[in-house]
C-alpha positions as a printed Julia matrix, in Angstrom:
138×3 Matrix{Float64}:
  -3.28  -1.76    4.12
  -3.99   0.81    6.14
  -8.31   1.0     6.58
 -10.31   3.56    8.12
 -13.13   2.34   10.17
 -16.62   4.52   10.42
 -18.52   4.14   12.47
 -22.71   5.28   11.59
 -24.38   8.23   13.61
 -27.93   7.57   14.74
 -31.17   9.31   15.94
 -29.53   9.53   19.25
 -26.22  10.44   18.7
 -27.78  13.48   16.23
 -29.56  15.15   19.49
 -26.67  14.95   21.41
 -26.62  11.68   23.73
 -24.19   9.79   24.83
 -23.79   6.15   24.49
 -25.0    4.58   28.09
 -21.75   4.23   30.1
 -21.45   0.4    30.29
 -20.9    1.1    26.31
 -17.93   3.51   26.43
 -16.38   0.69   29.31
 -16.68  -2.24   26.47
 -15.91   0.24   23.29
 -12.76   1.8    25.74
 -11.36  -2.11   25.61
 -11.91  -2.92   22.52
  -9.7   -0.29   21.34
  -7.63  -1.06   23.95
  -6.66  -4.53   22.44
  -6.39  -3.28   19.41
  -3.25  -0.5    20.55
  -1.66  -3.68   22.0
  -1.64  -6.02   19.15
  -0.23  -2.85   16.76
  -3.38  -1.82   15.06
  -4.86   0.79   16.28
  -2.87   4.43   14.48
  -6.39   6.37   15.82
  -9.34   6.72   16.52
 -11.83   9.43   17.58
 -16.11  10.12   17.62
 -17.52  12.71   16.41
 -20.01  15.9    16.94
 -22.71  14.99   16.12
 -23.71  16.68   12.19
 -27.04  18.93   14.51
 -23.59  21.78   15.45
 -22.33  20.01   12.15
 -21.72  22.27    8.81
 -21.63  21.73    5.5
 -19.4   23.0     2.3
 -21.16  22.84   -1.13
 -19.54  23.4    -4.06
 -21.24  24.0    -7.04
 -19.6   23.8   -10.78
 -19.27  27.55  -11.08
 -17.06  27.56   -7.99
 -19.29  29.37   -5.31
 -20.14  27.51   -2.47
 -22.82  27.68    0.39
 -22.97  26.49    4.07
 -25.39  24.35    5.28
 -25.88  23.92    8.62
 -27.15  20.61   10.23
 -28.04  18.38   11.52
 -28.43  16.52    8.01
 -31.13  14.0     7.09
 -30.4   10.06    7.14
 -28.56   9.94   10.34
 -27.56   6.86    9.17
 -25.63   7.11    6.15
 -23.18  10.26    8.39
 -19.96   8.84    9.97
 -20.55   9.63   14.23
 -16.71   8.68   15.09
 -13.99   6.42   13.22
 -10.53   4.79   13.37
  -7.32   4.35   11.28
  -6.42   0.73   11.34
  -2.47   0.22   10.76
  -4.61  -4.5     9.53
  -2.88  -6.63    6.89
  -6.14  -6.45    4.34
  -9.74  -6.0     5.0
 -10.58  -9.47    6.32
  -8.54  -9.12    9.11
 -10.26  -5.34    9.99
 -13.65  -7.76    9.29
 -12.28  -9.3    12.14
 -11.36  -7.24   14.37
 -14.84  -5.13   13.67
 -16.81  -9.14   14.88
 -15.12  -8.53   18.08
 -15.79  -5.32   18.64
 -19.95  -4.22   20.77
 -21.27  -2.1    18.07
 -25.88  -4.07   17.84
 -28.07  -2.38   15.89
 -25.35  -0.42   13.89
 -23.06  -0.76   10.26
 -19.95  -0.27    9.81
 -17.71   1.06    7.17
 -14.38  -0.14    6.08
 -12.78   1.63    3.64
  -8.46   1.18    2.66
  -6.48   4.66    2.61
  -5.22   4.36   -0.48
  -2.5    6.64   -0.31
   0.62   8.02   -4.08
   2.02   4.9    -5.36
  -0.89   3.09   -5.58
  -2.39   6.19   -7.94
   1.61   6.38   -9.33
   1.87   5.59  -12.11
  -1.5    7.43  -12.82
  -0.22  10.55  -12.09
   2.53  12.54  -13.61
   5.89  12.52  -11.85
   5.98  15.88  -10.88
   2.54  14.56   -8.86
   3.26  12.34   -7.25
   7.5   14.12   -6.68
   4.92  16.85   -4.66
   3.06  14.27   -2.6
   6.25  12.03   -1.59
   8.19  16.21    0.24
   4.51  16.45    1.59
   4.83  13.26    3.1
   7.87  13.77    4.23
   7.22  17.1     5.98
   4.44  15.67    7.51
   6.42  13.24    9.21
   8.56  15.77   10.35
   6.06  17.53   12.44
């Protein structure tokens, strides 16, 4: 199972402040353990929401672009990982080994077309399969 692990932004990150050097060192060690175990597929930090944009879609299809920063930094994503694990419980066990303090990390299963195939028209399932093949060959 693939999961997305969402690291929340905090007020310091929103202001563009980097974490202390020792946290970067500890995160590198943690990431290396994830890679060595074959768990980590991807992972990156995100620029602070203060330099981000939001695109809001009205019901009539009109769009509005909103400049950051956005309220409630603790609800915003500051970084992410994509992990390959056997279960959500395994992901949680990995997170317990992380160097984070004073925050909350969200873990959510990544759903694939196979999870919805019996609820979608066959042509949608086939089109999604073709897209996946194209992505795999890039």
